Coordinates of C-alpha atoms in Angstrom, one line a residue:
M1 CA -81.4 105.0 -46.5
T2 CA -79.1 105.1 -44.3
R3 CA -75.5 103.3 -44.5
L4 CA -74.4 103.8 -40.3
S5 CA -70.5 103.1 -40.3
R6 CA -69.9 103.9 -36.8
L7 CA -69.6 100.8 -34.3
H8 CA -73.3 100.6 -32.0
T9 CA -74.6 98.9 -28.8
V10 CA -77.8 97.7 -28.8
W11 CA -78.2 97.8 -24.3
A12 CA -80.6 98.0 -22.0
D13 CA -79.7 98.5 -18.1
A14 CA -81.1 96.4 -15.3
L15 CA -80.6 97.8 -12.0
G16 CA -77.7 100.0 -13.2
A17 CA -79.6 103.0 -12.2
S18 CA -79.9 102.0 -8.8
N19 CA -77.0 100.1 -7.5
I20 CA -73.4 101.3 -8.7
G21 CA -72.4 97.4 -8.0
H22 CA -74.4 96.3 -11.5
G23 CA -73.9 98.6 -13.5
L24 CA -70.4 99.4 -13.5
W25 CA -69.1 96.2 -13.2
E26 CA -72.5 94.2 -15.2
E27 CA -74.7 97.1 -17.4
L28 CA -71.8 99.0 -18.6
G29 CA -68.6 96.8 -18.2
S30 CA -70.3 94.3 -20.2
I31 CA -69.9 96.6 -22.8
S32 CA -66.0 97.2 -22.6
Y33 CA -65.9 93.5 -22.2
S34 CA -67.5 92.4 -25.3
M35 CA -65.2 95.2 -27.5
E36 CA -62.3 93.5 -25.2
R37 CA -63.7 89.8 -26.5
L38 CA -64.8 91.1 -30.8
N39 CA -61.9 93.2 -31.1
E40 CA -64.1 95.4 -31.6
F41 CA -62.8 99.1 -30.9
D42 CA -64.6 102.1 -32.2
P43 CA -63.8 106.1 -29.2
E44 CA -67.7 107.2 -31.3
L45 CA -69.0 104.4 -30.2
V46 CA -72.8 105.1 -30.1
I47 CA -74.6 103.3 -27.0
M48 CA -78.1 102.6 -28.2
H49 CA -80.0 102.4 -25.0
E50 CA -83.1 99.6 -25.9
G51 CA -85.2 102.1 -23.6
N52 CA -86.3 106.2 -21.9
I53 CA -82.3 106.9 -20.3
P54 CA -83.9 106.2 -16.6
Q55 CA -83.7 110.3 -14.9
T56 CA -82.2 109.3 -11.7
A57 CA -78.9 111.3 -9.8
L58 CA -76.5 108.2 -10.4
F59 CA -77.8 107.3 -14.2
R60 CA -76.9 111.3 -14.6
S61 CA -72.7 110.2 -13.0
Y62 CA -72.2 107.4 -15.3
Q63 CA -73.8 109.6 -18.1
Q64 CA -70.9 112.3 -17.2
Y65 CA -68.1 109.9 -15.4
I66 CA -68.2 106.0 -16.9
V67 CA -70.3 106.3 -19.8
P68 CA -66.1 108.8 -21.9
A69 CA -64.8 105.8 -21.0
L70 CA -66.5 103.4 -23.8
T71 CA -67.4 106.0 -26.8
E72 CA -66.8 110.0 -27.4
T73 CA -70.3 109.7 -28.3
P74 CA -73.6 110.9 -25.9
L75 CA -75.7 107.5 -24.9
V76 CA -78.6 107.9 -26.9
E77 CA -82.2 105.6 -26.8
F78 CA -82.6 103.2 -29.6
G79 CA -86.0 105.0 -30.3
A80 CA -85.2 108.4 -31.2
Y81 CA -82.2 107.7 -33.1
I82 CA -83.6 105.3 -35.6
R83 CA -86.5 107.9 -36.2
S84 CA -83.1 110.9 -36.5
F85 CA -82.6 109.5 -39.8
K86 CA -86.1 109.7 -41.3
T87 CA -85.5 107.4 -44.1
K88 CA -87.4 104.3 -44.6
Y89 CA -84.1 101.9 -44.4
I90 CA -81.0 102.2 -41.4
C91 CA -77.6 99.7 -41.8
F92 CA -75.4 99.5 -40.3
E93 CA -72.6 98.2 -41.5
K94 CA -71.6 96.3 -37.0
V95 CA -73.8 96.4 -34.8
F96 CA -73.2 93.8 -31.6
A97 CA -76.5 93.1 -28.7
G98 CA -77.0 91.3 -26.4
G99 CA -73.8 89.9 -24.0
Q100 CA -74.3 91.2 -21.2
L101 CA -72.6 89.0 -17.5
S102 CA -74.8 88.8 -14.7
I103 CA -70.8 88.7 -13.0
F104 CA -73.3 88.7 -9.1
K105 CA -76.2 85.6 -8.9
Q106 CA -74.6 82.4 -7.2
S107 CA -75.9 80.5 -10.8
T108 CA -72.8 82.2 -12.8
I109 CA -70.2 83.2 -10.4
K110 CA -67.7 80.3 -11.1
E111 CA -68.1 82.3 -14.7
N112 CA -66.0 85.0 -13.8
H113 CA -63.0 82.4 -13.7
G114 CA -60.3 83.8 -16.5
R115 CA -62.1 87.4 -16.6
E116 CA -59.3 88.5 -14.7
P117 CA -58.3 91.1 -17.1
L118 CA -61.7 92.4 -18.8
F119 CA -61.8 93.2 -15.2
Y120 CA -59.1 95.0 -14.9
N121 CA -58.9 97.2 -17.8
W122 CA -62.1 98.6 -17.8
R123 CA -60.9 99.8 -13.8
S124 CA -58.6 101.6 -16.0
K125 CA -60.4 102.7 -18.4
I126 CA -62.8 104.6 -16.3
I127 CA -60.0 105.4 -14.3
A128 CA -58.2 106.8 -16.5
K129 CA -60.7 108.6 -18.5
N130 CA -61.1 110.4 -15.3
G131 CA -57.5 112.2 -15.8
F132 CA -55.9 109.9 -13.3
D133 CA -53.8 107.2 -13.3
P134 CA -54.5 103.7 -13.2
G135 CA -51.0 102.8 -11.8
F136 CA -50.9 105.2 -9.4
I137 CA -48.9 103.6 -5.7
P138 CA -49.5 106.0 -2.4
N139 CA -47.0 107.1 -1.0
K140 CA -48.5 106.7 2.7
H141 CA -50.6 105.7 4.2
Q142 CA -54.8 106.3 4.5
I143 CA -56.9 104.9 6.1
I144 CA -61.1 105.6 4.8
V145 CA -63.4 105.0 6.2
T146 CA -67.4 104.5 4.7
N147 CA -70.2 105.8 6.8
K148 CA -73.2 103.6 5.2
S149 CA -75.4 107.3 5.8
N150 CA -78.3 107.0 2.8
S151 CA -79.8 103.8 0.8
Q152 CA -82.7 103.8 -1.5
W153 CA -83.8 101.2 0.4
T154 CA -83.5 102.3 3.9
N155 CA -86.7 101.2 5.6
P156 CA -89.3 104.0 6.7
A157 CA -88.4 102.8 10.0
S158 CA -84.7 103.9 10.4
N159 CA -82.1 105.8 9.5
R160 CA -79.7 103.3 7.7
H161 CA -79.7 100.5 5.6
R162 CA -76.6 97.4 6.3
A163 CA -73.7 99.7 7.4
I164 CA -71.6 99.8 10.8
A165 CA -74.1 99.9 13.7
N166 CA -70.8 101.5 15.8
L167 CA -69.2 103.8 13.3
K168 CA -68.2 106.1 15.9
E169 CA -66.9 104.3 18.3
V170 CA -64.7 102.7 15.3
V171 CA -63.1 105.7 14.3
N172 CA -62.5 107.2 17.0
F173 CA -61.0 103.6 18.2
I174 CA -58.5 104.0 15.0
R175 CA -57.7 107.4 15.9
K176 CA -56.4 106.1 18.4
S177 CA -55.1 103.3 17.9
Y178 CA -53.1 105.0 14.5
P179 CA -52.6 108.5 15.3
T180 CA -49.8 109.0 12.9
I181 CA -52.2 107.3 9.7
D182 CA -55.1 109.7 8.3
T183 CA -58.0 108.4 9.3
E184 CA -61.3 110.4 7.4
V185 CA -64.9 108.7 8.0
V186 CA -66.1 109.4 4.2
E187 CA -70.2 109.3 2.9
W188 CA -69.3 108.3 -1.1
Q189 CA -73.3 109.1 -2.7
N190 CA -72.7 112.6 -1.0
I191 CA -68.7 112.1 -3.2
P192 CA -68.6 113.3 -7.5
F193 CA -68.1 110.2 -8.4
N194 CA -64.4 111.6 -10.1
K195 CA -63.7 113.3 -6.6
Q196 CA -64.5 109.0 -5.3
I197 CA -61.3 108.2 -7.7
E198 CA -59.2 110.5 -6.7
K199 CA -59.7 110.1 -3.1
L200 CA -59.0 105.7 -3.6
L201 CA -55.8 106.0 -5.3
I202 CA -54.9 107.5 -2.4
T203 CA -56.5 104.7 0.4
T204 CA -53.9 102.3 1.5
I205 CA -56.9 100.9 3.7
L206 CA -60.4 100.9 3.1
I207 CA -63.6 99.7 5.5
T208 CA -67.1 99.8 4.2
P209 CA -69.4 97.8 4.9
C210 CA -70.6 94.8 1.6
G211 CA -73.4 95.8 -0.6
G212 CA -73.0 98.2 -3.4
V213 CA -71.2 100.5 -1.1
S214 CA -68.5 98.2 -1.4
L215 CA -68.0 97.7 -5.0
I216 CA -66.1 100.5 -5.3
I217 CA -62.8 98.1 -4.2
P218 CA -61.5 97.6 -7.8
L219 CA -60.9 101.2 -7.6
L220 CA -58.3 101.2 -5.1
P221 CA -54.0 101.0 -6.0
R222 CA -52.4 98.7 -6.5
F223 CA -51.5 96.7 -3.3
A224 CA -53.8 97.6 -1.3
H225 CA -56.2 96.9 2.1
A226 CA -60.5 96.0 1.6
I227 CA -61.9 95.3 5.3
V228 CA -66.2 94.4 4.1
M229 CA -68.2 93.7 5.8
D230 CA -69.8 90.0 6.2
Y231 CA -73.7 89.1 7.4
Y232 CA -74.4 86.5 9.0
A233 CA -76.7 84.2 7.7
T234 CA -79.5 83.1 9.1
H235 CA -81.0 80.2 6.5
D236 CA -79.0 78.6 3.9
H237 CA -78.0 80.9 0.6
Y238 CA -75.8 82.4 -2.0
G239 CA -73.8 78.9 -1.0
F240 CA -73.7 79.4 2.1
K241 CA -75.2 78.1 5.4
R242 CA -77.0 78.7 7.8
G243 CA -74.9 79.9 11.0
Q244 CA -71.9 81.1 8.2
S245 CA -70.5 84.4 7.9
A246 CA -71.5 85.0 4.1
S247 CA -69.9 87.0 2.5
M248 CA -71.6 89.3 -0.3
E249 CA -69.8 90.0 -3.3
G250 CA -66.7 88.7 -1.8
A251 CA -67.1 85.1 -5.2
F252 CA -66.5 89.0 -7.9
L253 CA -64.2 91.2 -5.5
N254 CA -61.8 88.7 -4.9
H255 CA -61.5 88.7 -9.0
F256 CA -59.6 92.1 -8.4
P257 CA -56.0 90.4 -7.2
H258 CA -55.0 94.3 -7.7
V259 CA -56.7 94.5 -4.0
R260 CA -56.1 92.6 -0.7
K261 CA -59.4 91.3 0.7
H262 CA -60.2 90.9 4.6
Y263 CA -63.9 89.9 5.4
Y264 CA -65.1 90.8 8.5
Q265 CA -66.3 87.7 10.1
V266 CA -69.9 88.1 11.5
Y267 CA -70.5 84.8 14.0
G268 CA -73.1 85.1 15.0
S269 CA -76.4 87.8 17.2
Q270 CA -73.6 89.7 19.1
D271 CA -72.2 91.3 16.0
F272 CA -75.0 92.6 13.9
E273 CA -78.3 94.3 14.9
F274 CA -81.2 95.2 12.9
D275 CA -81.7 98.7 11.5
F276 CA -86.1 98.1 12.1
P277 CA -87.7 96.5 14.3
G278 CA -90.0 93.1 13.4
A279 CA -86.4 92.6 10.9
K280 CA -85.5 89.8 10.7
D281 CA -83.8 89.5 7.3
T282 CA -79.8 89.3 8.5
R283 CA -78.4 89.8 5.1
N284 CA -80.5 92.5 3.7
D285 CA -81.6 94.7 7.1
A286 CA -79.0 93.7 9.9
S287 CA -75.9 96.7 10.2
I288 CA -72.8 94.8 11.7
I289 CA -71.5 95.3 15.2
V290 CA -67.4 95.5 15.2
N291 CA -65.4 94.3 17.7
T292 CA -62.2 96.6 17.8
T293 CA -59.6 94.5 19.4
R294 CA -60.4 92.0 15.5
L295 CA -60.2 94.9 13.5
Q296 CA -57.2 95.7 15.2
L297 CA -56.2 92.6 14.5
L298 CA -56.9 93.0 9.9
I299 CA -55.7 96.4 10.3
D300 CA -52.0 95.7 11.8
T301 CA -52.1 92.9 9.0
A302 CA -53.5 94.6 6.4
L303 CA -50.1 97.4 7.3
E304 CA -48.1 94.6 7.5
D305 CA -48.1 93.5 4.4
M306 CA -47.4 97.1 2.1
H307 CA -45.0 99.5 2.0
P308 CA -46.0 103.1 0.9

């Protein structure tokens, strides 16, 4: 019999291999939340993936930049790990399974109340393990506009998915209206995750579409502001009524009070553009046409609130 004294966990991913939001805050985050709630910590925790470790670029990024925030031990596959001991029985002195939180579903959103310290501590662990100060506060303004130029969900008939439709106009307007503030357009998928953290920590205003790409917002510094695009609800769903401006991740992001959120309202067909011919789903298949006058009101509000 083999006796294992290190803390172990049996774990599986659901959507994390293709979506950074689910991977960071639900699937890998849940391991951190469980350790804190159980008050069980081990720098050499063994994370045993229930099946085969996904071979995606995003998952490799997790292994390089996120898993080290949980453990010094590389991720292992449960079956191969167990077989490696070549004994009939294996005794785990400390093992936990389950506990994975679903934090985005409408039916479970209310359960996020009170979890703010768990979420913030996990955010801080990720930042610190990648060599940065979780408490860093920038001393000058920096605006970043997200160019969502790539998505695995992009329809073959389109070159975008749930993006900012008039991105060039928006960026030109910001640079003209705020000439003394550095403004950068970023394609996050082209930057290593540790460099994403570095950029986010010096950002005071992030302007982004909704969806998975917006779930880097918790990595922003204290007192930063995020302007997130809503979508137009064409039918009652996810707690929103038909005709309302709907905030996709708002119910989760609002549990990170260190960042101020502004949800850019979408009132009707003048505020969005379908991403491909025949599209009807305004939540998943439409990009936002940003009115620069309204955007300026949000940026001005953010600037007035901050004193870097």
